[in-house]
């Protein structure tokens, strides 16, 4: 007895087509998944960036508000007194604890508004306080002067600023005029 089994031969073209179809579907799905993950990563990175920008913005605003409050306190000191001495200015700035409260701030200064006829008496008064080389700089005739009179901390590195007329610089002059107005 002779048994023979006849096996059916698979259809090769159909198998190739199925393989290509599976490959195309897999690549399409992988591409879509890659795009989706990249978009999610971009959104997460952008959200993190926006959050950091908001934190920095808030920190800058808070720092500027603190500086503004210190400056308004200084203005209050001068408004509450007919004459503020160098020692009173020193005491005010010391009470602010500038090292801790205002990191990065080098010095607080006060500039006085003077008319040309007040200049000689002003220079004589500051020299009488012990600053024998005091002069208003840059030299020259102007309609008004705004020399730095007080600066704290009163360190050697800041002494050259005493007497400097800050209204001689256009940007500072605009700030002075805006504050005055």
Coordinates of C-alpha atoms in Angstrom, one line a residue:
X1 CA 0.0 0.0 0.0
X2 CA 1.3 3.2 -1.0
X3 CA 0.1 6.3 0.7
X4 CA 1.0 9.6 -0.6
X5 CA 0.2 12.9 0.9
X6 CA -0.1 15.8 -1.3
X7 CA 0.9 19.0 0.4
X8 CA -0.5 22.2 -0.8
X9 CA 2.1 24.7 -1.8
X10 CA 1.7 28.2 -0.2
X11 CA 0.9 31.1 -2.5
X12 CA 4.2 33.0 -2.4
X13 CA 3.0 36.2 -4.0
X14 CA 0.3 36.5 -1.3
X15 CA 2.8 35.9 1.4
X16 CA 5.1 38.6 0.1
X17 CA 2.2 41.0 0.0
X18 CA 1.3 40.2 3.6
X19 CA 4.8 40.8 4.7
X20 CA 5.0 44.1 3.0
X21 CA 1.6 45.1 4.4
X22 CA 2.7 44.3 7.9
X23 CA 6.0 46.2 7.4
X24 CA 4.2 49.3 6.1
X25 CA 1.6 49.2 8.9
X26 CA 4.4 48.8 11.4
X27 CA 6.4 51.6 10.0
X28 CA 3.4 53.9 9.8
X29 CA 2.4 53.1 13.4
X30 CA 6.1 53.6 14.5
X31 CA 6.2 56.9 12.7
X32 CA 2.9 58.1 14.2
X33 CA 4.1 57.0 17.7
X34 CA 7.4 58.8 17.2
X35 CA 5.7 62.0 16.1
X36 CA 3.2 61.8 19.0
X37 CA 6.0 61.2 21.6
X38 CA 8.1 64.0 20.1
X39 CA 5.1 66.4 20.3
X40 CA 4.5 65.4 23.9
X41 CA 8.1 66.0 24.7
X42 CA 8.0 69.4 23.0
X43 CA 4.9 70.3 24.9
X44 CA 6.4 69.2 28.3
X45 CA 9.6 71.1 27.5
X46 CA 7.7 74.2 26.5
X47 CA 5.6 74.1 29.6
X48 CA 8.7 73.7 31.8
X49 CA 10.3 76.7 30.0
X50 CA 7.2 78.8 30.5
X51 CA 7.1 77.9 34.1
X52 CA 10.8 78.9 34.6
X53 CA 10.2 82.2 32.7
X54 CA 7.3 82.9 35.1
X55 CA 9.5 82.2 38.1
X56 CA 12.3 84.4 36.9
X57 CA 9.8 87.2 36.0
X58 CA 8.3 87.0 39.5
X59 CA 11.8 87.0 41.1
X60 CA 12.7 90.1 39.1
X61 CA 9.5 91.9 40.0
X62 CA 9.9 91.0 43.7
X63 CA 13.5 92.3 43.7
X64 CA 12.5 95.6 42.0
X65 CA 9.6 96.0 44.5
X66 CA 12.1 95.6 47.3
X67 CA 14.4 98.2 45.8
X68 CA 11.5 100.5 45.3
X69 CA 10.5 100.2 48.9
X70 CA 14.0 100.9 50.1
X71 CA 14.1 104.0 47.9
X72 CA 10.7 105.2 49.0
X73 CA 11.9 104.7 52.6
X74 CA 14.9 106.9 51.8
X75 CA 12.6 109.5 50.3
X76 CA 10.4 109.3 53.5
X77 CA 13.5 109.9 55.6
X78 CA 14.2 113.1 53.7
X79 CA 10.5 114.2 53.6
X80 CA 10.2 113.7 57.4
X81 CA 13.2 115.9 58.2
X82 CA 14.3 119.4 57.4
X83 CA 17.9 118.2 57.1
X84 CA 19.2 114.6 57.0
X85 CA 22.8 114.3 58.2
X86 CA 25.4 111.9 56.8
X87 CA 25.1 109.9 60.1
X88 CA 21.3 109.6 59.7
X89 CA 21.7 108.4 56.1
X90 CA 24.2 105.8 57.4
X91 CA 21.8 104.7 60.1
X92 CA 19.0 104.3 57.7
X93 CA 21.0 102.3 55.2
X94 CA 22.4 100.1 58.0
X95 CA 18.9 99.4 59.3
X96 CA 18.0 98.0 55.8
X97 CA 20.5 95.2 56.3
X98 CA 21.4 95.6 52.6
X99 CA 23.8 92.6 52.5
X100 CA 20.9 90.2 53.3
X101 CA 17.9 92.0 51.9
X102 CA 19.5 93.4 48.7
X103 CA 22.0 90.9 47.4
X104 CA 24.0 92.2 44.5
X105 CA 23.4 95.9 45.4
X106 CA 26.7 97.6 45.8
X107 CA 25.7 101.0 47.3
X108 CA 22.8 103.3 48.1
X109 CA 23.4 106.9 47.2
X110 CA 21.6 110.2 47.6
X111 CA 21.9 113.1 45.2
X112 CA 21.0 116.6 46.1
X113 CA 19.3 119.1 43.7
X114 CA 21.3 122.4 43.6
X115 CA 20.9 125.6 41.7
X116 CA 24.1 127.3 40.5
X117 CA 24.1 129.9 43.3
X118 CA 23.9 127.1 45.9
X119 CA 26.9 125.2 44.6
X120 CA 29.7 127.1 46.5
X121 CA 28.0 126.8 49.9
X122 CA 27.3 123.1 49.2
X123 CA 30.9 122.3 48.4
X124 CA 32.1 124.2 51.5
X125 CA 29.6 122.3 53.7
X126 CA 30.7 118.8 52.4
X127 CA 34.4 119.8 52.8
X128 CA 33.7 120.9 56.4
X129 CA 32.4 117.3 57.0
X130 CA 35.9 116.0 56.3
X131 CA 35.8 115.4 52.6
X132 CA 38.5 118.1 51.9
X133 CA 38.9 117.1 48.2
X134 CA 35.1 117.2 47.5
X135 CA 34.1 118.8 44.2
X136 CA 31.1 118.5 41.9
X137 CA 32.2 116.7 38.7
X138 CA 32.2 117.0 35.8
X139 CA 33.2 120.7 36.2
X140 CA 31.3 123.3 34.3
X141 CA 28.4 125.7 34.4
X142 CA 24.9 124.2 34.2
X143 CA 21.4 125.3 35.0
X144 CA 21.2 122.7 37.8
X145 CA 23.3 120.2 39.6
X146 CA 22.5 116.8 41.2
X147 CA 25.8 115.6 42.8
X148 CA 25.9 112.5 44.9
X149 CA 26.2 113.7 48.5
X150 CA 25.7 110.5 50.5
X151 CA 26.8 107.0 49.6
X152 CA 26.6 103.9 51.7
X153 CA 28.6 101.9 52.5
X154 CA 31.2 104.6 52.6
X155 CA 34.1 102.5 51.3
X156 CA 37.2 103.7 49.4
X157 CA 35.9 102.2 46.2
X158 CA 32.8 104.4 46.3
X159 CA 34.4 107.7 47.5
X160 CA 35.1 108.8 43.9
X161 CA 31.3 108.8 43.3
X162 CA 30.9 111.6 45.9
X163 CA 30.2 114.8 44.0
X164 CA 29.5 113.2 40.7
X165 CA 26.7 115.1 39.0
X166 CA 24.4 112.3 37.8
X167 CA 22.3 114.6 35.7
X168 CA 25.2 114.9 33.2
X169 CA 24.2 111.5 31.8
X170 CA 21.1 111.6 29.6
X171 CA 19.6 108.3 30.9
X172 CA 20.1 109.2 34.5
X173 CA 18.9 112.7 33.9
X174 CA 15.6 111.3 32.4
X175 CA 15.2 109.1 35.4
X176 CA 15.8 112.1 37.8
X177 CA 13.2 114.1 35.8
X178 CA 10.7 111.3 35.9
X179 CA 11.2 110.8 39.6
X180 CA 10.8 114.6 40.2
X181 CA 7.7 114.9 38.1

